[in-house]
Amino acid sequence: MTDKIIGLANADPEQLSDLTRAVLALRPKVVDAWKSNVQFELGRADELEPPILENTMPSFHDSLALLLTPAFHGRGEVDIAVVAAEHGGERARLTRYDTTTLIHELQIFRRVFFQALHDQDVQLTPVQSNAIHVSIDSAIRDSANAFAGVQAALREQFAAAMVHDLRTPLANAHLAAELILRAATLPQAQGLARRVLQNTARIETMARELLDNLLFVGGEGLPLRIEQFDMAALATETVEHAATFHGIDIRLEAVAAVGHWCRGSMQRALENLVSNAIKHGEPAALVQLWVEKTASRIKVSLHNEGKPIPIEDTESLFQMYHRAEAARSESIGWGVGLPFVRQVAESHGGSVLVSSTSEGGTTFSIDMPLDARPFVDAPMVG
């Protein structure tokens, strides 16, 4: 008789109830019947290799059996949750299942499990039977949640990798269009080159904002990688990027400012501020970028001319997927640029300041410490 737990619990068979040992003895019968039924009823299961199909189901069976020994009931519940979550995660990573298929195969397990008990005349009390049903219901929820979580993470990784890989050929296409525009003599060729430039700039902006959007999924904080660098050098790169992708010249005034920050997130924050200035500023007006510092803090500011932002609308600029009426435009975007800028600033122990008047134009400033290392793990409101 198979009376040894092969699940997570390290239990001596002598400590197990007769009922638990009786259910453990049914493991081969239950698992084999489950595999046959799943392959017959679920098309996507039929393509799986036997070890992948079986997965953690023997351990799941044993964890259910453990519920029938009062001293191990609590341990069985914990093991069921762990096994179910791992099952759901592996189904997301290793199969072409969808959520419906995952739930269906666990429902099949319930049916096969109780059928085997009936066939072998293993009698459960109503309380014991209900405990098994409740645990299977919990396992279905835990598996489905893990499955959804892994699938979401895989989609995010794919999208991030795809966007990252697209940016290099996109930059090359943009540069090629610039060369065509300079060399072309036919007005029609020049017009086509300008359209290419406009569209590559729009695609690049959307790709960058998509990367920012991925960081907000699930309300998680930014994964900062703090390193030492000169913010003036990063500002110079931002100006060059704007000239390449957006065809605008930004006046830069920057003092050398070496500090500890996350270079990647700061770069995207500055690019978002530039994109925002292009979308909502006067088309032909001067855009300016400043880098200033004191003994312990740094301020990076981007200024553009254009319609002022009413002070009562300022906060709405930083809300996810929301734009104030004064900031609305027909430009394409995900509505996460300025919220991302704020989160970058606050993740570094700083803040974003906005000054906007009809006479002085609009200035966004990131004001933060020269050394952000003490603030990396500080709690923030999501």
CSV table of N, CA and C in Angstrom, one decimal, residues 226-372:
chain,number,residue,atom,x,y,z
A,226,ILE,N,20.9,52.6,-8.5
A,226,ILE,CA,21.6,53.8,-8.1
A,226,ILE,C,23.1,53.7,-8.6
A,227,GLU,N,23.6,54.7,-9.2
A,227,GLU,CA,25.0,54.7,-9.6
A,227,GLU,C,25.4,56.2,-9.6
A,228,GLN,N,26.7,56.4,-9.7
A,228,GLN,CA,27.2,57.8,-9.7
A,228,GLN,C,27.5,58.2,-11.1
A,229,PHE,N,26.9,59.4,-11.4
A,229,PHE,CA,27.1,60.0,-12.7
A,229,PHE,C,26.9,61.5,-12.7
A,230,ASP,N,27.3,62.2,-13.8
A,230,ASP,CA,27.1,63.6,-13.9
A,230,ASP,C,25.8,63.9,-14.6
A,231,MET,N,24.9,64.6,-13.8
A,231,MET,CA,23.6,65.0,-14.4
A,231,MET,C,23.7,65.9,-15.6
A,232,ALA,N,24.8,66.7,-15.6
A,232,ALA,CA,25.0,67.6,-16.8
A,232,ALA,C,25.2,66.8,-18.1
A,233,ALA,N,26.0,65.6,-17.9
A,233,ALA,CA,26.2,64.8,-19.1
A,233,ALA,C,24.9,64.1,-19.6
A,234,LEU,N,24.0,63.7,-18.6
A,234,LEU,CA,22.8,63.2,-19.0
A,234,LEU,C,21.9,64.2,-19.7
A,235,ALA,N,21.9,65.5,-19.2
A,235,ALA,CA,21.2,66.5,-19.8
A,235,ALA,C,21.6,66.8,-21.2
A,236,THR,N,22.9,66.7,-21.5
A,236,THR,CA,23.5,66.8,-22.8
A,236,THR,C,22.9,65.7,-23.7
A,237,GLU,N,22.9,64.5,-23.2
A,237,GLU,CA,22.3,63.4,-24.0
A,237,GLU,C,20.9,63.6,-24.3
A,238,THR,N,20.1,64.2,-23.4
A,238,THR,CA,18.7,64.5,-23.6
A,238,THR,C,18.5,65.5,-24.7
A,239,VAL,N,19.4,66.5,-24.7
A,239,VAL,CA,19.3,67.5,-25.8
A,239,VAL,C,19.6,66.9,-27.1
A,240,GLU,N,20.6,66.0,-27.2
A,240,GLU,CA,20.9,65.4,-28.4
A,240,GLU,C,19.8,64.4,-28.9
A,241,HIS,N,19.2,63.8,-27.9
A,241,HIS,CA,18.1,62.9,-28.3
A,241,HIS,C,16.9,63.7,-28.9
A,242,ALA,N,16.6,64.8,-28.3
A,242,ALA,CA,15.5,65.7,-28.8
A,242,ALA,C,15.8,66.1,-30.2
A,243,ALA,N,17.1,66.5,-30.4
A,243,ALA,CA,17.4,66.9,-31.8
A,243,ALA,C,17.3,65.8,-32.8
A,244,THR,N,17.6,64.6,-32.4
A,244,THR,CA,17.6,63.4,-33.3
A,244,THR,C,16.2,63.0,-33.6
A,245,PHE,N,15.4,62.8,-32.5
A,245,PHE,CA,14.0,62.2,-32.7
A,245,PHE,C,12.9,63.3,-32.9
A,246,HIS,N,13.1,64.4,-32.4
A,246,HIS,CA,12.0,65.4,-32.4
A,246,HIS,C,12.4,66.6,-33.3
A,247,GLY,N,13.6,66.7,-33.7
A,247,GLY,CA,14.0,67.8,-34.6
A,247,GLY,C,13.9,69.2,-33.9
A,248,ILE,N,14.1,69.3,-32.6
A,248,ILE,CA,14.1,70.5,-31.9
A,248,ILE,C,15.4,70.8,-31.3
A,249,ASP,N,15.8,72.1,-31.2
A,249,ASP,CA,17.0,72.5,-30.5
A,249,ASP,C,16.6,73.0,-29.1
A,250,ILE,N,17.3,72.4,-28.1
A,250,ILE,CA,17.0,72.8,-26.7
A,250,ILE,C,18.2,73.6,-26.2
A,251,ARG,N,18.0,74.7,-25.6
A,251,ARG,CA,19.1,75.5,-25.1
A,251,ARG,C,19.4,74.9,-23.7
A,252,LEU,N,20.7,74.5,-23.5
A,252,LEU,CA,21.1,73.8,-22.3
A,252,LEU,C,22.0,74.7,-21.5
A,253,GLU,N,21.7,74.9,-20.2
A,253,GLU,CA,22.6,75.5,-19.3
A,253,GLU,C,22.8,74.6,-18.1
A,254,ALA,N,24.0,74.0,-18.0
A,254,ALA,CA,24.2,73.0,-17.0
A,254,ALA,C,25.5,73.1,-16.3
A,255,VAL,N,25.5,73.0,-15.0
A,255,VAL,CA,26.8,73.0,-14.3
A,255,VAL,C,27.1,71.5,-14.0
A,256,ALA,N,28.3,71.1,-13.9
A,256,ALA,CA,28.7,69.8,-13.5
A,256,ALA,C,28.1,69.4,-12.2
A,257,ALA,N,27.4,68.3,-12.2
A,257,ALA,CA,26.6,67.9,-10.9
A,257,ALA,C,26.7,66.4,-10.8
A,258,VAL,N,27.7,65.9,-10.1
A,258,VAL,CA,27.9,64.5,-9.9
A,258,VAL,C,27.2,64.1,-8.6
A,259,GLY,N,26.4,63.0,-8.8
A,259,GLY,CA,25.7,62.5,-7.6
A,259,GLY,C,25.3,61.1,-7.8
A,260,HIS,N,24.5,60.6,-6.9
A,260,HIS,CA,24.0,59.2,-6.9
A,260,HIS,C,22.5,59.1,-7.2
A,261,TRP,N,22.2,58.6,-8.4
A,261,TRP,CA,20.8,58.5,-8.8
A,261,TRP,C,20.7,57.3,-9.7
A,262,CYS,N,19.5,57.0,-10.1
A,262,CYS,CA,19.2,55.9,-11.1
A,262,CYS,C,19.3,56.6,-12.5
A,263,ARG,N,20.3,56.2,-13.3
A,263,ARG,CA,20.4,56.9,-14.5
A,263,ARG,C,19.3,56.6,-15.5
A,264,GLY,N,18.9,55.3,-15.6
A,264,GLY,CA,17.9,54.9,-16.5
A,264,GLY,C,16.6,55.7,-16.3
A,265,SER,N,16.1,55.7,-15.0
A,265,SER,CA,14.8,56.3,-14.8
A,265,SER,C,14.9,57.8,-14.9
A,266,MET,N,16.1,58.4,-14.6
A,266,MET,CA,16.2,59.9,-14.7
A,266,MET,C,16.2,60.2,-16.2
A,267,GLN,N,16.9,59.4,-17.0
A,267,GLN,CA,16.9,59.6,-18.5
A,267,GLN,C,15.5,59.6,-19.0
A,268,ARG,N,14.7,58.7,-18.7
A,268,ARG,CA,13.3,58.6,-19.2
A,268,ARG,C,12.5,59.7,-18.6
A,269,ALA,N,12.7,60.1,-17.4
A,269,ALA,CA,12.0,61.3,-16.8
A,269,ALA,C,12.2,62.5,-17.6
A,270,LEU,N,13.5,62.8,-18.0
A,270,LEU,CA,13.8,64.0,-18.7
A,270,LEU,C,13.3,63.9,-20.1
A,271,GLU,N,13.3,62.7,-20.7
A,271,GLU,CA,12.7,62.6,-22.1
A,271,GLU,C,11.2,62.8,-22.0
A,272,ASN,N,10.6,62.4,-20.9
A,272,ASN,CA,9.1,62.6,-20.8
A,272,ASN,C,8.8,64.1,-20.7
A,273,LEU,N,9.7,64.9,-20.0
A,273,LEU,CA,9.5,66.3,-19.8
A,273,LEU,C,9.7,67.0,-21.2
A,274,VAL,N,10.6,66.5,-22.0
A,274,VAL,CA,10.8,67.1,-23.3
A,274,VAL,C,9.6,66.8,-24.2
A,275,SER,N,9.2,65.6,-24.1
A,275,SER,CA,8.0,65.2,-24.9
A,275,SER,C,6.8,66.0,-24.5
A,276,ASN,N,6.6,66.2,-23.2
A,276,ASN,CA,5.5,67.0,-22.8
A,276,ASN,C,5.6,68.5,-23.3
A,277,ALA,N,6.8,69.0,-23.3
A,277,ALA,CA,7.0,70.4,-23.8
A,277,ALA,C,6.7,70.5,-25.3
A,278,ILE,N,7.0,69.5,-26.0
A,278,ILE,CA,6.8,69.4,-27.5
A,278,ILE,C,5.3,69.4,-27.7
A,279,LYS,N,4.6,68.5,-27.0
A,279,LYS,CA,3.2,68.3,-27.2
A,279,LYS,C,2.4,69.6,-26.9
A,280,HIS,N,2.7,70.3,-25.8
A,280,HIS,CA,1.9,71.3,-25.3
A,280,HIS,C,2.5,72.7,-25.3
A,281,GLY,N,3.7,72.8,-25.8
A,281,GLY,CA,4.3,74.2,-25.9
A,281,GLY,C,4.1,74.8,-27.3
A,282,GLU,N,4.5,76.1,-27.4
A,282,GLU,CA,4.4,76.8,-28.7
A,282,GLU,C,5.4,76.1,-29.6
A,283,PRO,N,4.9,75.7,-30.9
A,283,PRO,CA,5.8,75.0,-31.8
A,283,PRO,C,7.1,75.6,-32.1
A,284,ALA,N,7.2,76.9,-32.3
A,284,ALA,CA,8.4,77.6,-32.7
A,284,ALA,C,9.2,78.2,-31.5
A,285,ALA,N,8.6,78.1,-30.3
A,285,ALA,CA,9.2,78.8,-29.1
A,285,ALA,C,10.4,78.0,-28.6
A,286,LEU,N,11.3,78.8,-27.9
A,286,LEU,CA,12.5,78.2,-27.3
A,286,LEU,C,12.2,77.3,-26.2
A,287,VAL,N,12.8,76.1,-26.2
A,287,VAL,CA,12.8,75.2,-25.1
A,287,VAL,C,14.1,75.2,-24.4
A,288,GLN,N,14.1,75.3,-23.0
A,288,GLN,CA,15.3,75.4,-22.3
A,288,GLN,C,15.4,74.3,-21.2
A,289,LEU,N,16.7,73.9,-21.0
A,289,LEU,CA,16.9,72.9,-19.9
A,289,LEU,C,18.0,73.4,-19.0
A,290,TRP,N,17.8,73.4,-17.7
A,290,TRP,CA,18.8,73.8,-16.8
A,290,TRP,C,19.2,72.7,-15.8
A,291,VAL,N,20.4,72.7,-15.4
A,291,VAL,CA,20.9,71.8,-14.3
A,291,VAL,C,21.6,72.7,-13.3
A,292,GLU,N,21.0,72.8,-12.1
A,292,GLU,CA,21.6,73.6,-11.0
A,292,GLU,C,21.8,72.7,-9.8
A,293,LYS,N,22.7,73.2,-8.9
A,293,LYS,CA,22.9,72.4,-7.7
A,293,LYS,C,23.3,73.3,-6.5
A,294,THR,N,23.1,72.8,-5.4
A,294,THR,CA,23.6,73.4,-4.1
A,294,THR,C,24.5,72.4,-3.5
A,295,ALA,N,24.8,72.7,-2.2
A,295,ALA,CA,25.8,71.7,-1.5
A,295,ALA,C,25.2,70.3,-1.4
A,296,SER,N,23.9,70.2,-1.3
A,296,SER,CA,23.3,68.9,-1.0
A,296,SER,C,22.1,68.5,-2.0
A,297,ARG,N,21.7,69.4,-2.9
A,297,ARG,CA,20.6,69.1,-3.7
A,297,ARG,C,20.9,69.5,-5.2
A,298,ILE,N,20.0,69.0,-6.1
A,298,ILE,CA,20.1,69.3,-7.5
A,298,ILE,C,18.7,69.6,-8.0
A,299,LYS,N,18.7,70.5,-9.0
A,299,LYS,CA,17.4,70.9,-9.6
A,299,LYS,C,17.6,70.8,-11.1
A,300,VAL,N,16.8,70.0,-11.8
A,300,VAL,CA,16.8,69.9,-13.2
A,300,VAL,C,15.4,70.4,-13.7
A,301,SER,N,15.5,71.5,-14.6
A,301,SER,CA,14.3,72.2,-15.0
A,301,SER,C,14.2,72.2,-16.5
A,302,LEU,N,13.0,72.1,-17.0
A,302,LEU,CA,12.7,72.2,-18.4
A,302,LEU,C,11.6,73.2,-18.6
A,303,HIS,N,11.9,74.2,-19.5
A,303,HIS,CA,11.0,75.3,-19.7
A,303,HIS,C,10.5,75.4,-21.1
A,304,ASN,N,9.2,75.7,-21.3
A,304,ASN,CA,8.7,75.9,-22.6
A,304,ASN,C,7.7,77.1,-22.6
A,305,GLU,N,7.5,77.7,-23.7
A,305,GLU,CA,6.4,78.7,-23.8
A,305,GLU,C,5.1,78.1,-24.3
A,306,GLY,N,4.0,78.7,-23.9
A,306,GLY,CA,2.7,78.1,-24.4
A,306,GLY,C,1.6,78.5,-23.4
A,307,LYS,N,0.5,77.9,-23.7
A,307,LYS,CA,-0.7,78.2,-22.9
A,307,LYS,C,-0.5,77.8,-21.4
A,308,PRO,N,-0.7,78.7,-20.5
A,308,PRO,CA,-0.4,78.4,-19.1
A,308,PRO,C,-1.4,77.3,-18.5
A,309,ILE,N,-0.9,76.6,-17.5
A,309,ILE,CA,-1.7,75.6,-16.8
A,309,ILE,C,-2.3,76.2,-15.6
A,310,PRO,N,-3.6,76.2,-15.5
A,310,PRO,CA,-4.3,76.8,-14.3
A,310,PRO,C,-3.8,76.0,-13.1
A,311,ILE,N,-3.6,76.7,-12.0
A,311,ILE,CA,-3.0,76.1,-10.8
A,311,ILE,C,-3.9,75.0,-10.2
A,312,GLU,N,-5.3,75.2,-10.5
A,312,GLU,CA,-6.2,74.1,-10.0
A,312,GLU,C,-6.1,72.8,-10.8
A,313,ASP,N,-5.4,72.9,-12.0
A,313,ASP,CA,-5.3,71.7,-12.8
A,313,ASP,C,-3.9,71.0,-12.6
A,314,THR,N,-3.0,71.6,-11.8
A,314,THR,CA,-1.7,71.1,-11.7
A,314,THR,C,-1.6,69.7,-11.2
A,315,GLU,N,-2.4,69.4,-10.1
A,315,GLU,CA,-2.3,68.1,-9.6
A,315,GLU,C,-2.8,67.0,-10.5
A,316,SER,N,-3.8,67.4,-11.3
A,316,SER,CA,-4.4,66.4,-12.3
A,316,SER,C,-3.4,66.0,-13.3
A,317,LEU,N,-2.4,66.8,-13.6
A,317,LEU,CA,-1.3,66.4,-14.5
A,317,LEU,C,-0.6,65.2,-14.1
A,318,PHE,N,-0.6,64.9,-12.8
A,318,PHE,CA,0.3,63.8,-12.3
A,318,PHE,C,-0.6,62.6,-11.9
A,319,GLN,N,-1.8,62.6,-12.3
A,319,GLN,CA,-2.7,61.4,-12.1
A,319,GLN,C,-2.6,60.5,-13.3
A,320,MET,N,-2.5,59.2,-13.0
A,320,MET,CA,-2.4,58.2,-14.1
A,320,MET,C,-3.6,58.3,-15.0
A,321,TYR,N,-3.3,58.3,-16.3
A,321,TYR,CA,-4.2,58.2,-17.4
A,321,TYR,C,-5.2,59.4,-17.4
A,322,HIS,N,-4.8,60.5,-16.8
A,322,HIS,CA,-5.7,61.6,-16.7
A,322,HIS,C,-5.0,62.9,-17.1
A,323,ARG,N,-5.6,63.7,-17.9
A,323,ARG,CA,-5.0,65.0,-18.3
A,323,ARG,C,-6.0,66.1,-18.0
A,324,ALA,N,-5.4,67.2,-17.5
A,324,ALA,CA,-6.2,68.4,-17.2
A,324,ALA,C,-6.7,69.0,-18.6
A,325,GLU,N,-7.8,69.7,-18.5
A,325,GLU,CA,-8.4,70.3,-19.7
A,325,GLU,C,-7.3,71.2,-20.4
A,326,ALA,N,-6.5,71.9,-19.7
A,326,ALA,CA,-5.6,72.8,-20.3
A,326,ALA,C,-4.4,72.1,-21.0
A,327,ALA,N,-4.3,70.8,-20.6
A,327,ALA,CA,-3.2,70.0,-21.2
A,327,ALA,C,-3.6,69.1,-22.2
A,328,ARG,N,-4.9,69.1,-22.6
A,328,ARG,CA,-5.3,68.1,-23.6
A,328,ARG,C,-4.8,68.5,-25.0
A,329,SER,N,-4.6,67.5,-25.7
A,329,SER,CA,-4.1,67.7,-27.1
A,329,SER,C,-4.5,66.5,-27.9
A,330,GLU,N,-4.3,66.5,-29.2
A,330,GLU,CA,-4.6,65.4,-30.1
A,330,GLU,C,-3.4,64.5,-30.3
A,331,SER,N,-2.3,64.7,-29.5
A,331,SER,CA,-1.1,63.9,-29.7
A,331,SER,C,-1.4,62.5,-29.1
A,332,ILE,N,-0.7,61.5,-29.6
A,332,ILE,CA,-0.9,60.2,-29.1
A,332,ILE,C,0.0,59.9,-27.9
A,333,GLY,N,-0.5,59.2,-26.9
A,333,GLY,CA,0.2,58.9,-25.7
A,333,GLY,C,-0.6,58.0,-24.8
A,334,TRP,N,0.0,57.6,-23.7
A,334,TRP,CA,-0.6,56.7,-22.8
A,334,TRP,C,-1.1,57.4,-21.5
A,335,GLY,N,-0.7,58.7,-21.4
A,335,GLY,CA,-1.1,59.5,-20.2
A,335,GLY,C,-0.4,59.1,-19.0
A,336,VAL,N,0.9,58.6,-19.1
A,336,VAL,CA,1.6,58.2,-17.9
A,336,VAL,C,2.9,59.0,-17.8
A,337,GLY,N,3.2,59.9,-18.7
A,337,GLY,CA,4.5,60.6,-18.7
A,337,GLY,C,4.8,61.4,-17.5
A,338,LEU,N,3.9,62.3,-17.1
A,338,LEU,CA,4.1,63.2,-16.0
A,338,LEU,C,4.0,62.4,-14.6
A,339,PRO,N,3.0,61.4,-14.5
A,339,PRO,CA,3.0,60.6,-13.3
A,339,PRO,C,4.3,59.8,-13.1
A,340,PHE,N,4.9,59.4,-14.2
A,340,PHE,CA,6.2,58.7,-14.2
A,340,PHE,C,7.3,59.7,-13.6
A,341,VAL,N,7.3,60.9,-14.1
A,341,VAL,CA,8.3,61.9,-13.7
A,341,VAL,C,8.2,62.1,-12.2
A,342,ARG,N,6.9,62.2,-11.7
A,342,ARG,CA,6.8,62.4,-10.3
A,342,ARG,C,7.3,61.2,-9.5
A,343,GLN,N,7.0,60.0,-9.9
A,343,GLN,CA,7.4,58.9,-9.2
A,343,GLN,C,8.9,58.7,-9.2
A,344,VAL,N,9.6,59.1,-10.3
A,344,VAL,CA,11.0,59.1,-10.3
A,344,VAL,C,11.6,60.1,-9.3
A,345,ALA,N,11.0,61.3,-9.3
A,345,ALA,CA,11.5,62.3,-8.3
A,345,ALA,C,11.3,61.8,-6.9
A,346,GLU,N,10.1,61.3,-6.6
A,346,GLU,CA,9.8,60.9,-5.2
A,346,GLU,C,10.6,59.6,-4.8
A,347,SER,N,10.9,58.8,-5.8
A,347,SER,CA,11.7,57.6,-5.5
A,347,SER,C,13.2,58.0,-5.1
A,348,HIS,N,13.6,59.2,-5.6
A,348,HIS,CA,14.9,59.7,-5.2
A,348,HIS,C,14.9,60.6,-4.0
A,349,GLY,N,13.8,60.7,-3.3
A,349,GLY,CA,13.7,61.6,-2.2
A,349,GLY,C,13.4,63.0,-2.6
A,350,GLY,N,12.9,63.2,-3.8
A,350,GLY,CA,12.7,64.6,-4.2
A,350,GLY,C,11.2,64.9,-4.6
A,351,SER,N,11.0,65.9,-5.4
A,351,SER,CA,9.6,66.3,-5.8
A,351,SER,C,9.7,67.0,-7.1
A,352,VAL,N,8.5,67.2,-7.7
A,352,VAL,CA,8.4,67.9,-9.0
A,352,VAL,C,7.6,69.2,-8.7
A,353,LEU,N,8.2,70.3,-9.2
A,353,LEU,CA,7.6,71.6,-9.0
A,353,LEU,C,7.1,72.1,-10.4
A,354,VAL,N,6.0,72.8,-10.4
A,354,VAL,CA,5.4,73.3,-11.7
A,354,VAL,C,5.2,74.8,-11.5
A,355,SER,N,5.7,75.6,-12.4
A,355,SER,CA,5.4,77.0,-12.5
A,355,SER,C,4.9,77.3,-13.8
A,356,SER,N,3.7,77.9,-13.9
A,356,SER,CA,3.1,78.2,-15.3
A,356,SER,C,2.3,79.5,-15.2
A,357,THR,N,2.8,80.4,-16.1
A,357,THR,CA,2.0,81.7,-16.2
A,357,THR,C,2.0,82.1,-17.7
A,358,SER,N,1.1,83.0,-18.1
A,358,SER,CA,1.0,83.4,-19.5
A,358,SER,C,2.3,84.2,-19.8
A,359,GLU,N,2.8,85.0,-18.9
A,359,GLU,CA,4.0,85.8,-19.2
A,359,GLU,C,5.3,85.0,-19.1
A,360,GLY,N,5.4,84.1,-18.2
A,360,GLY,CA,6.7,83.4,-18.0
A,360,GLY,C,6.8,82.0,-18.6
A,361,GLY,N,5.7,81.5,-19.1
A,361,GLY,CA,5.8,80.2,-19.7
A,361,GLY,C,5.6,79.1,-18.6
A,362,THR,N,6.0,77.9,-19.0
A,362,THR,CA,5.8,76.7,-18.1
A,362,THR,C,7.1,76.1,-17.8
A,363,THR,N,7.4,75.8,-16.5
A,363,THR,CA,8.6,75.2,-16.1
A,363,THR,C,8.3,74.0,-15.2
A,364,PHE,N,8.8,72.8,-15.5
A,364,PHE,CA,8.8,71.7,-14.6
A,364,PHE,C,10.2,71.5,-14.1
A,365,SER,N,10.3,71.3,-12.7
A,365,SER,CA,11.6,71.2,-12.1
A,365,SER,C,11.6,69.9,-11.2
A,366,ILE,N,12.6,69.1,-11.4
A,366,ILE,CA,12.8,67.9,-10.5
A,366,ILE,C,13.9,68.4,-9.5
A,367,ASP,N,13.4,68.5,-8.2
A,367,ASP,CA,14.3,68.9,-7.1
A,367,ASP,C,14.5,67.8,-6.2
A,368,MET,N,15.8,67.3,-6.0
A,368,MET,CA,16.1,66.1,-5.2
A,368,MET,C,17.5,66.2,-4.7
A,369,PRO,N,17.8,65.3,-3.7
A,369,PRO,CA,19.1,65.3,-3.1
A,369,PRO,C,20.2,64.9,-4.1
A,370,LEU,N,21.4,65.3,-3.8
A,370,LEU,CA,22.5,64.8,-4.7
A,370,LEU,C,22.8,63.3,-4.5
A,371,ASP,N,22.4,62.8,-3.3
A,371,ASP,CA,22.7,61.4,-3.0
A,371,ASP,C,21.3,60.8,-2.7
A,372,ALA,N,20.8,60.0,-3.6
A,372,ALA,CA,19.5,59.4,-3.4
A,372,ALA,C,19.5,58.0,-2.8
